[in-house]
Amino acid sequence: MGTHMKVTGKLRRLGQTDLEVGPLAYGLWRFVGRDIAAARARIEAALDAGMNLIDIAAVYGLDWGGNAFGESETLLGKVLADAPALRRRMVLATKFGIVPGIPYDSSNDAVVKSCEDSLTRLNTDVIDLFQVHRPDALTHPADLAETLARLRTQGKIREVGVSNFNARQTMLLQQFLAFPLATIQPEFSALAIEPVSDGVLDYAISRQMTPLAWSPLAGGRLAADSASRHTAEGERLNRVTAKLDEIAKRDGVSRVAVALAFVMRHPARPIPIVGTQNPERIMSANDALRINLSRADWYAIVVASQGAPLP
Ligand SMILES: NC(=O)c1ccc[n+]([C@@H]2O[C@H](COP(=O)([O-])OP(=O)(O)OC[C@H]3O[C@@H](n4cnc5c(N)ncnc54)[C@H](OP(=O)(O)O)[C@@H]3O)[C@@H](O)[C@H]2O)c1
């Protein structure tokens, strides 16, 4: 028997912090537009579904039809102004450090400005999780640690995480911080399996950090119908979706649920950040919580993804 059902919707601690989060998170990279009621409906659907960690970034708003840096945070801020009680239901996670045209800046002045601007746009007085969006090679980790520690002491942020950092970069920042980093956010999905072997998930285990998996459905590619894909990457995608479909059909679950369960099966207990803007799809992502993939199924997905057998 491969997939068996279990219920695991319980809250757990984010890293070693006192913040409590659900097993799935909700991401706002694609959160743009003027319709505040529709935006609010998505946030409420996610919170009702138990996805209480809401992941956003200062830079979100430049893609998917948005046209301004900060637009997604501004939209979330409008939702929070409209329905202030929602703020207490969420662990609000944003990011700093991407400045289009530079493109990375984690210097003290840039980080402090980004934090103040995010607080203003989000209509809130504290950011629960402040994440470095991408490493800035030109900022010494001791300087970044000092900036972050000061913002934390001032009460503007509660906890700190990193994104798109490798294990060594994370270790280096941690070395200069007097408090533990809470999270690490790599791209991780059945199509992006590197964190399993590049040390990121191992490091998360060793420091009790919670991994947050971005684009757990590979930005929708894992959910799409297999059309004509003749490139090498297309063939790889066909192999992975065929394996996910085989497991899903056998066990009577959806392919998307199996793809999310793949991410959650690792012992580092990654939290997939679901990115759909469709309230029904937000709710149905929870089907993944009833799946516990067998070892054989999990490794078969890895083999399909890497296109080579395991030794
Ligand atoms: N740290 C970073 O550098 C970084 C980078 C990228 C993303 N992220 C984070 O990760 C979050 C998720 O990324 P993502 O949006 O690429 O995630 P994803 O869940 O991999 O992909 C979401 C996309 O899949 C589509 N989709 C199609 N069928 C679906 C189904 N049945 N169920 C769910 N989705 C379906 C969605 O379209 P519909 O909306 O039409 O359903 C949406 O366009 C972001 O919001 C952001 O918070 C972080």
PDB file of N, CA, C and O and ligand atoms in Angstrom, residues 26-30 55-56 60 95 133-134 163-164 185 213-221 223-224 256 273-278 281, ligand 1:
ATOM      1  N   TYR A  26       0.569  30.223   2.908  1.00  0.00           N
ATOM      2  CA  TYR A  26      -0.016  30.858   1.730  1.00  0.00           C
ATOM      3  C   TYR A  26       0.886  31.991   1.244  1.00  0.00           C
ATOM      4  O   TYR A  26       1.324  32.834   2.039  1.00  0.00           O
ATOM      5  N   GLY A  27       1.166  32.017  -0.056  1.00  0.00           N
ATOM      6  CA  GLY A  27       2.109  32.984  -0.615  1.00  0.00           C
ATOM      7  C   GLY A  27       1.445  34.012  -1.520  1.00  0.00           C
ATOM      8  O   GLY A  27       0.495  33.703  -2.248  1.00  0.00           O
ATOM      9  N   LEU A  28       1.951  35.242  -1.492  1.00  0.00           N
ATOM     10  CA  LEU A  28       1.306  36.364  -2.176  1.00  0.00           C
ATOM     11  C   LEU A  28       2.149  36.963  -3.304  1.00  0.00           C
ATOM     12  O   LEU A  28       2.024  38.144  -3.625  1.00  0.00           O
ATOM     13  N   TRP A  29       2.984  36.161  -3.918  1.00  0.00           N
ATOM     14  CA  TRP A  29       3.773  36.624  -5.065  1.00  0.00           C
ATOM     15  C   TRP A  29       2.859  37.079  -6.205  1.00  0.00           C
ATOM     16  O   TRP A  29       3.153  38.016  -6.932  1.00  0.00           O
ATOM     17  N   ARG A  30       1.721  36.384  -6.352  1.00  0.00           N
ATOM     18  CA  ARG A  30       0.814  36.644  -7.483  1.00  0.00           C
ATOM     19  C   ARG A  30      -0.354  37.544  -7.072  1.00  0.00           C
ATOM     20  O   ARG A  30      -1.358  37.632  -7.771  1.00  0.00           O
ATOM     21  N   ASP A  55       3.054  34.607   3.366  1.00  0.00           N
ATOM     22  CA  ASP A  55       4.379  34.974   2.861  1.00  0.00           C
ATOM     23  C   ASP A  55       4.266  36.003   1.749  1.00  0.00           C
ATOM     24  O   ASP A  55       3.583  35.782   0.751  1.00  0.00           O
ATOM     25  N   ILE A  56       4.959  37.124   1.941  1.00  0.00           N
ATOM     26  CA  ILE A  56       4.922  38.193   0.936  1.00  0.00           C
ATOM     27  C   ILE A  56       6.346  38.760   0.852  1.00  0.00           C
ATOM     28  O   ILE A  56       7.262  38.245   1.502  1.00  0.00           O
ATOM     29  N   TYR A  60       7.242  42.200  -4.267  1.00  0.00           N
ATOM     30  CA  TYR A  60       6.094  41.612  -4.976  1.00  0.00           C
ATOM     31  C   TYR A  60       5.151  42.702  -5.474  1.00  0.00           C
ATOM     32  O   TYR A  60       4.803  43.629  -4.736  1.00  0.00           O
ATOM     33  N   LYS A  95       9.761  39.974   3.121  1.00  0.00           N
ATOM     34  CA  LYS A  95      11.179  39.853   2.736  1.00  0.00           C
ATOM     35  C   LYS A  95      11.715  41.198   2.289  1.00  0.00           C
ATOM     36  O   LYS A  95      10.960  42.049   1.820  1.00  0.00           O
ATOM     37  N   HIS A 133      15.616  38.185   1.265  1.00  0.00           N
ATOM     38  CA  HIS A 133      15.034  37.563   0.068  1.00  0.00           C
ATOM     39  C   HIS A 133      16.079  36.794  -0.736  1.00  0.00           C
ATOM     40  O   HIS A 133      15.849  35.673  -1.163  1.00  0.00           O
ATOM     41  N   ARG A 134      17.241  37.414  -0.917  1.00  0.00           N
ATOM     42  CA  ARG A 134      18.372  36.756  -1.600  1.00  0.00           C
ATOM     43  C   ARG A 134      19.664  37.259  -0.971  1.00  0.00           C
ATOM     44  O   ARG A 134      19.717  38.381  -0.484  1.00  0.00           O
ATOM     45  N   SER A 163      16.104  33.394   2.621  1.00  0.00           N
ATOM     46  CA  SER A 163      15.554  32.746   1.430  1.00  0.00           C
ATOM     47  C   SER A 163      16.628  32.715   0.352  1.00  0.00           C
ATOM     48  O   SER A 163      17.412  33.671   0.222  1.00  0.00           O
ATOM     49  N   ASN A 164      16.655  31.622  -0.388  1.00  0.00           N
ATOM     50  CA  ASN A 164      17.627  31.441  -1.472  1.00  0.00           C
ATOM     51  C   ASN A 164      19.067  31.510  -0.971  1.00  0.00           C
ATOM     52  O   ASN A 164      19.977  31.878  -1.724  1.00  0.00           O
ATOM     53  N   GLN A 185      14.109  29.504   3.250  1.00  0.00           N
ATOM     54  CA  GLN A 185      13.108  29.360   2.186  1.00  0.00           C
ATOM     55  C   GLN A 185      13.780  29.072   0.846  1.00  0.00           C
ATOM     56  O   GLN A 185      14.150  29.985   0.118  1.00  0.00           O
ATOM     57  N   ALA A 213       8.911  26.010   1.620  1.00  0.00           N
ATOM     58  CA  ALA A 213       9.207  25.609   0.238  1.00  0.00           C
ATOM     59  C   ALA A 213       8.499  26.527  -0.746  1.00  0.00           C
ATOM     60  O   ALA A 213       7.268  26.549  -0.809  1.00  0.00           O
ATOM     61  N   TRP A 214       9.287  27.297  -1.518  1.00  0.00           N
ATOM     62  CA  TRP A 214       8.626  28.175  -2.508  1.00  0.00           C
ATOM     63  C   TRP A 214       8.364  27.441  -3.818  1.00  0.00           C
ATOM     64  O   TRP A 214       9.060  26.503  -4.155  1.00  0.00           O
ATOM     65  N   SER A 215       7.290  27.886  -4.503  1.00  0.00           N
ATOM     66  CA  SER A 215       6.812  27.237  -5.739  1.00  0.00           C
ATOM     67  C   SER A 215       6.753  25.713  -5.606  1.00  0.00           C
ATOM     68  O   SER A 215       7.370  24.982  -6.385  1.00  0.00           O
ATOM     69  N   PRO A 216       5.962  25.209  -4.644  1.00  0.00           N
ATOM     70  CA  PRO A 216       5.895  23.757  -4.425  1.00  0.00           C
ATOM     71  C   PRO A 216       5.252  23.003  -5.588  1.00  0.00           C
ATOM     72  O   PRO A 216       5.420  21.785  -5.692  1.00  0.00           O
ATOM     73  N   LEU A 217       4.521  23.734  -6.455  1.00  0.00           N
ATOM     74  CA  LEU A 217       3.979  23.104  -7.673  1.00  0.00           C
ATOM     75  C   LEU A 217       4.768  23.592  -8.886  1.00  0.00           C
ATOM     76  O   LEU A 217       4.260  23.598 -10.009  1.00  0.00           O
ATOM     77  N   ALA A 218       6.021  23.996  -8.647  1.00  0.00           N
ATOM     78  CA  ALA A 218       6.885  24.506  -9.718  1.00  0.00           C
ATOM     79  C   ALA A 218       6.199  25.638 -10.488  1.00  0.00           C
ATOM     80  O   ALA A 218       6.250  25.703 -11.726  1.00  0.00           O
ATOM     81  N   GLY A 219       5.556  26.520  -9.731  1.00  0.00           N
ATOM     82  CA  GLY A 219       4.914  27.681 -10.351  1.00  0.00           C
ATOM     83  C   GLY A 219       3.698  27.307 -11.191  1.00  0.00           C
ATOM     84  O   GLY A 219       3.266  28.081 -12.040  1.00  0.00           O
ATOM     85  N   GLY A 220       3.132  26.125 -10.945  1.00  0.00           N
ATOM     86  CA  GLY A 220       1.947  25.673 -11.684  1.00  0.00           C
ATOM     87  C   GLY A 220       2.267  24.610 -12.722  1.00  0.00           C
ATOM     88  O   GLY A 220       1.382  23.927 -13.217  1.00  0.00           O
ATOM     89  N   ARG A 221       3.556  24.456 -13.060  1.00  0.00           N
ATOM     90  CA  ARG A 221       3.903  23.464 -14.093  1.00  0.00           C
ATOM     91  C   ARG A 221       3.506  22.048 -13.670  1.00  0.00           C
ATOM     92  O   ARG A 221       3.137  21.224 -14.489  1.00  0.00           O
ATOM     93  N   ALA A 223       0.933  21.303 -11.982  1.00  0.00           N
ATOM     94  CA  ALA A 223      -0.528  21.182 -11.972  1.00  0.00           C
ATOM     95  C   ALA A 223      -1.092  21.148 -13.391  1.00  0.00           C
ATOM     96  O   ALA A 223      -2.215  20.716 -13.606  1.00  0.00           O
ATOM     97  N   ALA A 224      -0.295  21.593 -14.370  1.00  0.00           N
ATOM     98  CA  ALA A 224      -0.809  21.763 -15.736  1.00  0.00           C
ATOM     99  C   ALA A 224      -0.972  20.426 -16.458  1.00  0.00           C
ATOM    100  O   ALA A 224      -0.293  19.452 -16.153  1.00  0.00           O
ATOM    101  N   VAL A 256      -1.984  17.309  -7.559  1.00  0.00           N
ATOM    102  CA  VAL A 256      -1.496  18.444  -6.762  1.00  0.00           C
ATOM    103  C   VAL A 256      -1.268  18.015  -5.306  1.00  0.00           C
ATOM    104  O   VAL A 256      -0.251  18.369  -4.691  1.00  0.00           O
ATOM    105  N   ILE A 273       4.618  26.605   0.445  1.00  0.00           N
ATOM    106  CA  ILE A 273       3.912  27.890   0.337  1.00  0.00           C
ATOM    107  C   ILE A 273       3.045  27.819  -0.916  1.00  0.00           C
ATOM    108  O   ILE A 273       3.542  27.920  -2.039  1.00  0.00           O
ATOM    109  N   VAL A 274       1.758  27.641  -0.694  1.00  0.00           N
ATOM    110  CA  VAL A 274       0.803  27.490  -1.786  1.00  0.00           C
ATOM    111  C   VAL A 274       0.590  28.857  -2.444  1.00  0.00           C
ATOM    112  O   VAL A 274       0.439  29.868  -1.752  1.00  0.00           O
ATOM    113  N   GLY A 275       0.559  28.892  -3.782  1.00  0.00           N
ATOM    114  CA  GLY A 275       0.528  30.194  -4.462  1.00  0.00           C
ATOM    115  C   GLY A 275      -0.701  30.475  -5.295  1.00  0.00           C
ATOM    116  O   GLY A 275      -0.793  31.518  -5.930  1.00  0.00           O
ATOM    117  N   THR A 276      -1.688  29.557  -5.291  1.00  0.00           N
ATOM    118  CA  THR A 276      -2.871  29.787  -6.126  1.00  0.00           C
ATOM    119  C   THR A 276      -3.663  31.005  -5.650  1.00  0.00           C
ATOM    120  O   THR A 276      -3.736  31.292  -4.464  1.00  0.00           O
ATOM    121  N   GLN A 277      -4.285  31.681  -6.594  1.00  0.00           N
ATOM    122  CA  GLN A 277      -5.125  32.850  -6.269  1.00  0.00           C
ATOM    123  C   GLN A 277      -6.601  32.469  -6.297  1.00  0.00           C
ATOM    124  O   GLN A 277      -7.481  33.335  -6.242  1.00  0.00           O
ATOM    125  N   ASN A 278      -6.864  31.178  -6.375  1.00  0.00           N
ATOM    126  CA  ASN A 278      -8.230  30.685  -6.514  1.00  0.00           C
ATOM    127  C   ASN A 278      -8.683  30.085  -5.177  1.00  0.00           C
ATOM    128  O   ASN A 278      -8.113  29.103  -4.709  1.00  0.00           O
ATOM    129  N   ARG A 281      -9.092  26.332  -4.905  1.00  0.00           N
ATOM    130  CA  ARG A 281      -7.816  25.606  -4.931  1.00  0.00           C
ATOM    131  C   ARG A 281      -7.060  25.766  -3.615  1.00  0.00           C
ATOM    132  O   ARG A 281      -6.335  24.872  -3.204  1.00  0.00           O
TER     133      ARG A 281
HETATM  134  N1  LIG B   1      11.671  33.350  -1.934  1.00  0.00           N
HETATM  135  C1  LIG B   1      11.546  33.407  -3.241  1.00  0.00           C
HETATM  136  O1  LIG B   1      12.481  33.785  -3.962  1.00  0.00           O
HETATM  137  C2  LIG B   1      10.248  33.001  -3.863  1.00  0.00           C
HETATM  138  C3  LIG B   1      10.139  32.810  -5.250  1.00  0.00           C
HETATM  139  C4  LIG B   1       8.916  32.406  -5.774  1.00  0.00           C
HETATM  140  C5  LIG B   1       7.835  32.191  -4.929  1.00  0.00           C
HETATM  141  N2  LIG B   1       7.973  32.408  -3.575  1.00  0.00           N
HETATM  142  C6  LIG B   1       6.843  32.188  -2.629  1.00  0.00           C
HETATM  143  O2  LIG B   1       6.215  30.966  -2.936  1.00  0.00           O
HETATM  144  C7  LIG B   1       4.827  31.218  -3.131  1.00  0.00           C
HETATM  145  C8  LIG B   1       4.255  30.198  -4.060  1.00  0.00           C
HETATM  146  O3  LIG B   1       4.880  30.295  -5.344  1.00  0.00           O
HETATM  147  P1  LIG B   1       4.036  29.938  -6.632  1.00  0.00           P
HETATM  148  O4  LIG B   1       2.866  30.831  -6.756  1.00  0.00           O
HETATM  149  O5  LIG B   1       4.970  29.830  -7.765  1.00  0.00           O
HETATM  150  O6  LIG B   1       3.494  28.469  -6.164  1.00  0.00           O
HETATM  151  P2  LIG B   1       2.966  27.189  -6.875  1.00  0.00           P
HETATM  152  O7  LIG B   1       1.932  26.638  -5.937  1.00  0.00           O
HETATM  153  O8  LIG B   1       4.111  26.335  -7.288  1.00  0.00           O
HETATM  154  O9  LIG B   1       2.249  27.679  -8.213  1.00  0.00           O
HETATM  155  C9  LIG B   1       1.062  28.414  -8.183  1.00  0.00           C
HETATM  156  C10 LIG B   1       0.555  28.535  -9.597  1.00  0.00           C
HETATM  157  O10 LIG B   1       0.016  27.259  -9.997  1.00  0.00           O
HETATM  158  C11 LIG B   1      -1.226  27.479 -10.602  1.00  0.00           C
HETATM  159  N3  LIG B   1      -2.104  26.309 -10.447  1.00  0.00           N
HETATM  160  C12 LIG B   1      -2.706  25.657 -11.464  1.00  0.00           C
HETATM  161  N4  LIG B   1      -3.470  24.653 -11.008  1.00  0.00           N
HETATM  162  C13 LIG B   1      -3.389  24.660  -9.673  1.00  0.00           C
HETATM  163  C14 LIG B   1      -3.983  23.869  -8.657  1.00  0.00           C
HETATM  164  N5  LIG B   1      -4.811  22.865  -8.925  1.00  0.00           N
HETATM  165  N6  LIG B   1      -3.681  24.141  -7.389  1.00  0.00           N
HETATM  166  C15 LIG B   1      -2.839  25.149  -7.097  1.00  0.00           C
HETATM  167  N7  LIG B   1      -2.239  25.950  -8.024  1.00  0.00           N
HETATM  168  C16 LIG B   1      -2.517  25.711  -9.312  1.00  0.00           C
HETATM  169  C17 LIG B   1      -1.782  28.691  -9.895  1.00  0.00           C
HETATM  170  O11 LIG B   1      -2.755  29.290 -10.751  1.00  0.00           O
HETATM  171  P3  LIG B   1      -4.135  29.866 -10.137  1.00  0.00           P
HETATM  172  O12 LIG B   1      -3.786  31.052  -9.307  1.00  0.00           O
HETATM  173  O13 LIG B   1      -4.908  30.219 -11.366  1.00  0.00           O
HETATM  174  O14 LIG B   1      -4.765  28.756  -9.354  1.00  0.00           O
HETATM  175  C18 LIG B   1      -0.546  29.548  -9.735  1.00  0.00           C
HETATM  176  O15 LIG B   1      -0.322  30.308 -10.926  1.00  0.00           O
HETATM  177  C19 LIG B   1       4.784  32.664  -3.614  1.00  0.00           C
HETATM  178  O16 LIG B   1       3.510  33.265  -3.464  1.00  0.00           O
HETATM  179  C20 LIG B   1       5.810  33.291  -2.724  1.00  0.00           C
HETATM  180  O17 LIG B   1       5.242  33.522  -1.449  1.00  0.00           O
HETATM  181  C21 LIG B   1       9.147  32.809  -3.037  1.00  0.00           C
END
